CSV table of C-alpha atoms in Angstrom, one decimal:
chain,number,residue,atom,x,y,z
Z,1,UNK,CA,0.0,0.0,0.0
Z,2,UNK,CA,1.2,3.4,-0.5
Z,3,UNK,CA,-0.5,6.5,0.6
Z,4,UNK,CA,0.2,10.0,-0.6
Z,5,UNK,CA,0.6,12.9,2.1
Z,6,UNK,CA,-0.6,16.0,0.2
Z,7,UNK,CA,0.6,19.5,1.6
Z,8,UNK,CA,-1.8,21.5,0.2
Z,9,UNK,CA,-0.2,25.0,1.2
Z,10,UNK,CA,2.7,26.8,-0.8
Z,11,UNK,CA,2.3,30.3,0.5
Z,12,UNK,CA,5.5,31.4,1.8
Z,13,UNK,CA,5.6,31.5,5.6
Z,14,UNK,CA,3.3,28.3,5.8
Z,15,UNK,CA,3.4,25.8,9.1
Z,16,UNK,CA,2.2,23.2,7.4
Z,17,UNK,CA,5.3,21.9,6.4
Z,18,UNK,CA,6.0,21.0,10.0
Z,19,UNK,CA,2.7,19.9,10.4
Z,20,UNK,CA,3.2,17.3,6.8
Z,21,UNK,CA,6.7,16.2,8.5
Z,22,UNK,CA,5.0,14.9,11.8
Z,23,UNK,CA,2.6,13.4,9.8
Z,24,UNK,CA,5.1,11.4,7.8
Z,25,UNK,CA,7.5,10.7,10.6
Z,26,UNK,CA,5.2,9.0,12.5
Z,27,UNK,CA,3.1,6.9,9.5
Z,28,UNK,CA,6.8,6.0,8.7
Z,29,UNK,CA,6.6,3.9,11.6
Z,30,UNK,CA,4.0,1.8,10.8
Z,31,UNK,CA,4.3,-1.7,8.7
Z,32,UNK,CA,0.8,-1.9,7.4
Z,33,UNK,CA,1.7,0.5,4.3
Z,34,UNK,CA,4.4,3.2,2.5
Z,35,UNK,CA,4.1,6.7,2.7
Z,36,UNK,CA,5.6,9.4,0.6
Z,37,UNK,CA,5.1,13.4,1.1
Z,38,UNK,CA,3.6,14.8,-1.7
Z,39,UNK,CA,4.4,18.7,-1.1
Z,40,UNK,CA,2.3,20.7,-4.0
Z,41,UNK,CA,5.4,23.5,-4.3
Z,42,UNK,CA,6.9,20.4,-6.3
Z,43,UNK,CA,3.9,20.5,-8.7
Z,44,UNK,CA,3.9,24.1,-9.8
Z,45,UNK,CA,0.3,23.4,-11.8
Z,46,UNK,CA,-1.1,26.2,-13.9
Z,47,UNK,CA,-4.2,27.3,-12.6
Z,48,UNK,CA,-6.9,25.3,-14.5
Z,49,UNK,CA,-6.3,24.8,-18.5
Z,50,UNK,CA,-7.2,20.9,-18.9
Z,51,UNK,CA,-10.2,19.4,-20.2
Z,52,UNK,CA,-12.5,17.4,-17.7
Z,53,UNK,CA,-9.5,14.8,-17.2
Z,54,UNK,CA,-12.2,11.6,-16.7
Z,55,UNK,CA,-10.4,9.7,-19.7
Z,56,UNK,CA,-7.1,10.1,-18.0
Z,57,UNK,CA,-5.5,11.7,-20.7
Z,58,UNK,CA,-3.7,15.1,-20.2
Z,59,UNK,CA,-2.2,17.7,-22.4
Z,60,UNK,CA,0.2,19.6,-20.3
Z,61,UNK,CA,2.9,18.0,-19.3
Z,62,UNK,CA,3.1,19.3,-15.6
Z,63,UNK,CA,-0.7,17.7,-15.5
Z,64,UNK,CA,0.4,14.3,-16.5
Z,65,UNK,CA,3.4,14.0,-14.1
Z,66,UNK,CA,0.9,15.3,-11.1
Z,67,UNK,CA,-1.5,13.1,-12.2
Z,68,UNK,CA,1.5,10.1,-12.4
Z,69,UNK,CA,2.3,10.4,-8.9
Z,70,UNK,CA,-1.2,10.9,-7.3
Z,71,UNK,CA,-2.0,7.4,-9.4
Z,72,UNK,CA,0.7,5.7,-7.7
Z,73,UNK,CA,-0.9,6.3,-4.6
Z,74,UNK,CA,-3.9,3.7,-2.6
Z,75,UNK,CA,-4.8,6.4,-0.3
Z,76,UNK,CA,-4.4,10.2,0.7
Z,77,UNK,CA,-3.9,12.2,3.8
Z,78,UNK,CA,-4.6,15.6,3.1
Z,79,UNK,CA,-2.5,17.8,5.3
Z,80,UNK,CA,-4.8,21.4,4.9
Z,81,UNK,CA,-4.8,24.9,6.4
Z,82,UNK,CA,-8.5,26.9,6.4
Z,83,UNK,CA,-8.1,30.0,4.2
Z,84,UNK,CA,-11.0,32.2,4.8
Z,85,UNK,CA,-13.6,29.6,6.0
Z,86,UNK,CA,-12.6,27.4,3.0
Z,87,UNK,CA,-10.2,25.2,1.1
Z,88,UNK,CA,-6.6,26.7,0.0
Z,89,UNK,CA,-7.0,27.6,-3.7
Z,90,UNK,CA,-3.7,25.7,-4.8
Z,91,UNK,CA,-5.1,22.6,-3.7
Z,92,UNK,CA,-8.6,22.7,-5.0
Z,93,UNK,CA,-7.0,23.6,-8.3
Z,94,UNK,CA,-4.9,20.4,-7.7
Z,95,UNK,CA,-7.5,17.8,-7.0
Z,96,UNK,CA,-9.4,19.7,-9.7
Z,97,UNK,CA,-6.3,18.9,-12.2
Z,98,UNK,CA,-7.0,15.2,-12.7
Z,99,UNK,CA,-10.0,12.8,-11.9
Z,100,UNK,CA,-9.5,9.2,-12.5
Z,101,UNK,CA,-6.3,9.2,-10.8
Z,102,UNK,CA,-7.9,9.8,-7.3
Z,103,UNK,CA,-10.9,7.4,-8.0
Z,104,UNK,CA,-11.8,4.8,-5.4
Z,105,UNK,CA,-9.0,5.5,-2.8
Z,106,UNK,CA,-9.2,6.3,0.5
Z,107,UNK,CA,-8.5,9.9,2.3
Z,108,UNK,CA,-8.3,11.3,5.9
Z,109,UNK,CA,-7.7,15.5,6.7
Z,110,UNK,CA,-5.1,16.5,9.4
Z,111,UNK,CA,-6.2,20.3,9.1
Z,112,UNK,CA,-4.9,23.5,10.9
Z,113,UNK,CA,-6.1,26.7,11.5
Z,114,UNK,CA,-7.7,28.9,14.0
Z,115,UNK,CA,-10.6,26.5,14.5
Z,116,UNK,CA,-8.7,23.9,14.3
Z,117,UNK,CA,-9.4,23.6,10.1
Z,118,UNK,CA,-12.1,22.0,10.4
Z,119,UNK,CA,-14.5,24.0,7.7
Z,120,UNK,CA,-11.6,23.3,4.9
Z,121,UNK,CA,-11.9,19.9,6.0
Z,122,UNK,CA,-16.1,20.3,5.3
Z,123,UNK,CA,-15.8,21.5,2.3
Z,124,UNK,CA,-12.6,18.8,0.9
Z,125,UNK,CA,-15.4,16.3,2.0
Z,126,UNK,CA,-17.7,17.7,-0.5
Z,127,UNK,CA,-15.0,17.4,-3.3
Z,128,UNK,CA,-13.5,14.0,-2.3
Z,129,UNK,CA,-17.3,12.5,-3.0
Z,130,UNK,CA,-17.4,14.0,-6.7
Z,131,UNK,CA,-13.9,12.5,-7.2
Z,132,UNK,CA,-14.9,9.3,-5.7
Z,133,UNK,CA,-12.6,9.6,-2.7
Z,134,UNK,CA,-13.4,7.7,0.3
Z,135,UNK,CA,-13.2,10.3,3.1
Z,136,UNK,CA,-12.6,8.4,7.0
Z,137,UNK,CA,-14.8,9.6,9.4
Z,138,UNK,CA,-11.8,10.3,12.2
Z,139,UNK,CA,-9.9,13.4,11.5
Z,140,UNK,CA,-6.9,15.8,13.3
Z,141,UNK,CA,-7.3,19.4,13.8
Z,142,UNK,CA,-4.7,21.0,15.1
Z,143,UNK,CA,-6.0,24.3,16.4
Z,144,UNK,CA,-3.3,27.5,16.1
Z,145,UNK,CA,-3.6,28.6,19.6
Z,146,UNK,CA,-3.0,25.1,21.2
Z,147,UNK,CA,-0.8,23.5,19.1
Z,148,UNK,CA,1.2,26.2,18.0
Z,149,UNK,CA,4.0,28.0,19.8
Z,150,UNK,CA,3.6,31.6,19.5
Z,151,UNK,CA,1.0,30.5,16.4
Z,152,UNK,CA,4.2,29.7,14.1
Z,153,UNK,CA,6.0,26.3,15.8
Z,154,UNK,CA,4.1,23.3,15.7
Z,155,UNK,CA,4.2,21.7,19.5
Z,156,UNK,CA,1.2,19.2,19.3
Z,157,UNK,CA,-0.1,17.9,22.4
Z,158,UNK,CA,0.7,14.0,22.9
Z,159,UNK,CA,-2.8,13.4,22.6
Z,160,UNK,CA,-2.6,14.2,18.9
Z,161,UNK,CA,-1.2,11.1,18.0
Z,162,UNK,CA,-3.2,8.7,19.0
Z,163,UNK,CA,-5.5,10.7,16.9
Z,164,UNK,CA,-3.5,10.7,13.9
Z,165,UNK,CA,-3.0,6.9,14.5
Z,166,UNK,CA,-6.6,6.2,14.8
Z,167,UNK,CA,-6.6,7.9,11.4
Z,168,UNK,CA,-4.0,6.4,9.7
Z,169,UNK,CA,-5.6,3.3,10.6
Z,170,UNK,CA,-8.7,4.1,9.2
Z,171,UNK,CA,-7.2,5.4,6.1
Z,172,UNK,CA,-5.0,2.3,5.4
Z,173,UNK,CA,-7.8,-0.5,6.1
Z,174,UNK,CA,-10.2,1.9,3.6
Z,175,UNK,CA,-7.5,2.0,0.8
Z,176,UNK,CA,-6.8,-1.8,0.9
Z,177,UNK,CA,-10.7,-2.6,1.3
Z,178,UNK,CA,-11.3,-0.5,-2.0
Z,179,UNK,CA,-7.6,-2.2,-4.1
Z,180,UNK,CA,-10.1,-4.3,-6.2
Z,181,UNK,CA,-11.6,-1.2,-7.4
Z,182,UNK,CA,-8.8,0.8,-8.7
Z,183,UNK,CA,-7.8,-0.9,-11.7
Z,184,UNK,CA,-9.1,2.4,-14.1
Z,185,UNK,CA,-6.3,4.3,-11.9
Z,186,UNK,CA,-3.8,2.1,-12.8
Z,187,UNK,CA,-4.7,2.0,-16.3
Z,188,UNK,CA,-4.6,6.2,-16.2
Z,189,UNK,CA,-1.2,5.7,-14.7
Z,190,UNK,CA,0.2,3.1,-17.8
Z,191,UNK,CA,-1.5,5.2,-20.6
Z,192,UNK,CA,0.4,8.3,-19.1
Z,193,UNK,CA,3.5,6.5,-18.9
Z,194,UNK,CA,3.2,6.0,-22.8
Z,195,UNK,CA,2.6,9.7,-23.0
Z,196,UNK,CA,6.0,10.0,-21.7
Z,197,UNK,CA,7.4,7.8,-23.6
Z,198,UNK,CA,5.8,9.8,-27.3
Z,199,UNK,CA,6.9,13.3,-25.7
Z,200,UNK,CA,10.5,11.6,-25.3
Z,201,UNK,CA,10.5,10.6,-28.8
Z,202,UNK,CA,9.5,13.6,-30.3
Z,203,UNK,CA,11.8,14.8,-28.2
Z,204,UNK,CA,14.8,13.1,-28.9
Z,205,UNK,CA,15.1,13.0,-25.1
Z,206,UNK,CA,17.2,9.8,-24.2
Z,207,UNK,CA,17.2,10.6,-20.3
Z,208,UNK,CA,13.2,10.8,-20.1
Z,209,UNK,CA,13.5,7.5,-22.0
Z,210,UNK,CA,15.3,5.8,-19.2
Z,211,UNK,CA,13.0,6.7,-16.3
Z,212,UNK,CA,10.2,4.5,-18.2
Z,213,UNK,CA,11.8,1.6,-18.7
Z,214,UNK,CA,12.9,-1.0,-16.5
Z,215,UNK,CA,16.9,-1.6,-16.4
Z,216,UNK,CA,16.2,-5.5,-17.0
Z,217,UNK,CA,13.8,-4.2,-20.2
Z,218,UNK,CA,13.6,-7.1,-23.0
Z,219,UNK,CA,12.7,-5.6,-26.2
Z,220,UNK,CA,11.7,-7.2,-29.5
Z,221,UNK,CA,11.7,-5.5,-32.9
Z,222,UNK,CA,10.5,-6.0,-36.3
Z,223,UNK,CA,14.5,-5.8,-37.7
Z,224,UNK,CA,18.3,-6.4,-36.9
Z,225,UNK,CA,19.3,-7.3,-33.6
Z,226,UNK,CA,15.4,-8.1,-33.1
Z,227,UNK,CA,16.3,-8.5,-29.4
Z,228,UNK,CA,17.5,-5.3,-27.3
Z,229,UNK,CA,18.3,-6.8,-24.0
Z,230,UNK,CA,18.8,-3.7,-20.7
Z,231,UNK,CA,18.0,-0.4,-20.7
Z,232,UNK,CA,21.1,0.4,-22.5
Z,233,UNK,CA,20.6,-1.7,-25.4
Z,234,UNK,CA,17.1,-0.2,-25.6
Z,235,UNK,CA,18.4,3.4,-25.8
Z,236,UNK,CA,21.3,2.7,-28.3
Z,237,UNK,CA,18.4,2.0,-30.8
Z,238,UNK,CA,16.4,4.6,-30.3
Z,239,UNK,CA,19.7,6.8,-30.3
Z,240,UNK,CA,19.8,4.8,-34.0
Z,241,UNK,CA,15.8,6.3,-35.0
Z,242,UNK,CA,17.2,9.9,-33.6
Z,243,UNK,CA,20.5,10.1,-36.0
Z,244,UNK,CA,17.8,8.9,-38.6
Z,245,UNK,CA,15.5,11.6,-38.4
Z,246,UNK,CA,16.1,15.2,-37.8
Z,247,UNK,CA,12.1,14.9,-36.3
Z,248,UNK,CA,11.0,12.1,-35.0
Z,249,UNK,CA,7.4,11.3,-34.3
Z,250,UNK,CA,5.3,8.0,-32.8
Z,251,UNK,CA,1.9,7.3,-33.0
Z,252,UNK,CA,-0.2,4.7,-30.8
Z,253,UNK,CA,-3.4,3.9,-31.3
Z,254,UNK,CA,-6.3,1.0,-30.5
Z,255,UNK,CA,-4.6,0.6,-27.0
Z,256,UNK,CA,-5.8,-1.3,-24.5
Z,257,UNK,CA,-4.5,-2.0,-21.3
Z,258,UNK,CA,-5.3,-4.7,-18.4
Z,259,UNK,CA,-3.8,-4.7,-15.1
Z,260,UNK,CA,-3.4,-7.3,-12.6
Z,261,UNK,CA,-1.1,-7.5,-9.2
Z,262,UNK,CA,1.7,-5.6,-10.0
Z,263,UNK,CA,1.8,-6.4,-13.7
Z,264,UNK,CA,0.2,-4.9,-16.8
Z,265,UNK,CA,-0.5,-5.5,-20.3
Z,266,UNK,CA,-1.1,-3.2,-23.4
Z,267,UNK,CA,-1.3,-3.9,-26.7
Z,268,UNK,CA,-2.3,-1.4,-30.2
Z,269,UNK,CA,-1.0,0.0,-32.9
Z,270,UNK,CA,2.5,1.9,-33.1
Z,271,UNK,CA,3.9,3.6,-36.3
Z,272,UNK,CA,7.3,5.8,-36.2
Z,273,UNK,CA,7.5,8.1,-38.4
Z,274,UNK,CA,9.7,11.5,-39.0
Z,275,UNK,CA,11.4,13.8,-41.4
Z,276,UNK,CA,14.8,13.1,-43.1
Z,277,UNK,CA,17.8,15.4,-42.6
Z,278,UNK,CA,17.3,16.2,-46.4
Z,279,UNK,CA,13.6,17.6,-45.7
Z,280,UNK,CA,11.9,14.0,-47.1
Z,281,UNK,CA,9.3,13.0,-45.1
Z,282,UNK,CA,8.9,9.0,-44.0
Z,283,UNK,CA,5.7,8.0,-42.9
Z,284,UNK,CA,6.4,4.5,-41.5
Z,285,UNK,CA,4.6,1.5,-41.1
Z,286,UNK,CA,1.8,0.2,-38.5
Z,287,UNK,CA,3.1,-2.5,-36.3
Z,288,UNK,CA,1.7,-4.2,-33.6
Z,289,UNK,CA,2.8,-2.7,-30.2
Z,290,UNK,CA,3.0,-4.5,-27.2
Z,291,UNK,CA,3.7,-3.4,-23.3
Z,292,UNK,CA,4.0,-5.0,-20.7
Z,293,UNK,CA,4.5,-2.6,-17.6
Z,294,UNK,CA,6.0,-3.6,-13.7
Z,295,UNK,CA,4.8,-1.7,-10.4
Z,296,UNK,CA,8.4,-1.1,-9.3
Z,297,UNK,CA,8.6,0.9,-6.1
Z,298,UNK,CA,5.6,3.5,-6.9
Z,299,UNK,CA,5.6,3.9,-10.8
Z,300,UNK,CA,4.9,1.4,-13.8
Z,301,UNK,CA,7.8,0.5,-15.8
Z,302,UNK,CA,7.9,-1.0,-18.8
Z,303,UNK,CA,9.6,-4.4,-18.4
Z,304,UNK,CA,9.1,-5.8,-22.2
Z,305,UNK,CA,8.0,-4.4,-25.0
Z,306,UNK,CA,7.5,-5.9,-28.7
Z,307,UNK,CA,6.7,-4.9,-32.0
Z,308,UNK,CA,5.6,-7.5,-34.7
Z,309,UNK,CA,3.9,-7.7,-38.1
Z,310,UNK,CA,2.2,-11.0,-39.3
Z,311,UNK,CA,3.7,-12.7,-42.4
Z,312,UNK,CA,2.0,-14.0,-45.3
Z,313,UNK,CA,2.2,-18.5,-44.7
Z,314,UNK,CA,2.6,-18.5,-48.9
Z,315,UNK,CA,5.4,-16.4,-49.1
Z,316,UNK,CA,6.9,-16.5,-46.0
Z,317,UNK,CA,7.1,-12.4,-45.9
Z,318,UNK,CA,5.9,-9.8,-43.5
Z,319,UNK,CA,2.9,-8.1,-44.4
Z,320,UNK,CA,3.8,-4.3,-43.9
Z,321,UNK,CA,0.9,-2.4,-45.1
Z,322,UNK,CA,-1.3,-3.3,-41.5
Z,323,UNK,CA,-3.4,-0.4,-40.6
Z,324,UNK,CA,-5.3,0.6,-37.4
């Protein structure tokens, strides 16, 4: 299990930070799940420019690597300060960002302010049931005159943990009660993974390449060596495809994707395609693509990958003009 710990202040002069840091330092403790800090200063997101993001797809790319990391997650505590009798602005724009990725998790509110937080946490109640979050019942707030030292050092009373255990309990048990229902997450998670993988190409970006595949990666390909064996071996030949083409371009279509325990499988159409160094312009052939992605600490990775055309029985060729 991993669940996400979402500051949602970035204002400068913020206590939540020390506030996210207790919260982590004593889940960190527990066996029952992982927890990583997911501080929204790290994901600088524009203030709303996506489509509704319910098919999982995203066009900017500081959207798709938010919405990467909050689909690696089972579960959420939302660490939130009260703004005005309401929800910080950053992070409603940032749960507003991407849909599917939150869908069927689990989340719990440690919330701060002068009562305590507790109207943000009202209102992020509302919002968790249109994005399908499971909100706990227990909840932390963490009132500024008590809890705070001069209102600016966190000093929580020892009675606050056994109220944020009592939530992090509650949390974790929801998250892995509700695992058999995430599998359109993951499949959000693998189809933005691919995303990567087209923007590296296009690109010509051999460092984004590496983060998606594994370093064990077995590739197969339609021509000579056939077989690409580690990461390295993977990237020479696309380094091959990029001192081909001065642009380089990849096309995927007729995915699907199924996911099971750690492992995944897609499978469509892929076509590479580009523009000479003398201005010609190569359109490729349609192959058939196929991915199969590993859940390696808290992203997918592709593990294997394989493209193939069928051959005629008669003549013993490939048949190259496939199309989607």
């Amino acid at each position: 299990m991993k669940i996400g710990i979402v500051l949602g202040s970035t204002r400068p002069g913020r206590v939540g930070d020390q506030v996210a840091r207790w919260v982590h330092e004593r889940a960190a403790r527990r066996g029952d799940a992982g927890f990583r800090l997911i501080d929204l200063r790290d994901h600088p997101l524009p203030h709303l420019e996506e489509p509704p993001g319910f098919s999982g797809q995203y066009q900017d790319e500081r959207t798709r690597a938010f919405a990467a990391v909050i689909a690696s997650c089972d579960g959420f505590v939302f660490v939130t300060p009260e703004y005005n009798h309401s929800v910080p602005g950053v992070l409603k724009n940032a749960m507003d960002h991407v849909h599917v990725e939150w869908n069927t998790k689990a989340a719990g509110f440690v919330s701060y302010g002068g009562v305590g937080g507790a109207r943000s946490v009202e209102q992020l109640r509302l919002v968790c049931g249109a994005l399908q979050l499971a909100d706990v019942s227990p909840q932390v707030t963490l009132p500024l005159a008590t809890e705070f030292e001069n209102r600016t050092v966190f000093a929580p009373g020892e009675h606050q943990l056994a109220a944020l255990d009592t939530l992090l309990d509650h949390v974790v048990a929801w998250s892995a009660a509700m695992a058999p229902l995430r599998g359109g997450a993951a499949e959000a998670a693998i189809r933005g993974r691919l995303d990567e993988v087209i923007d590296a190409l296009r690109a010509k970006d051999l460092d984004a390449l590496r983060r998606v595949y594994a370093p064990d990666v077995v590739s197969f390909d339609v021509e000579p060596p056939l077989q690409h064996v580690g990461v390295d071996a993977k990237l020479e030949n696309w380094t091959r495809v990029f001192t081909i083409f001065e642009k380089v371009d990849y096309e995927l279509r007729d995915l699907t994707v199924a996911v099971s325990a750690g492992l995944a499988v897609g499978h469509g159409f892929g076509r590479v395609s580009g523009t000479l160094p003398t201005g010609e312009a190569v359109t490729g052939m349609w192959v058939r693509a196929t991915f199969v992605f590993r859940y390696v600490g808290d992203e997918w990775v592709i593990a294997h990958d394989q493209a193939s055309v069928p051959f005629d029985m008669a003549t013993g060729r490939g048949v190259a003009d496939l199309e989607p």
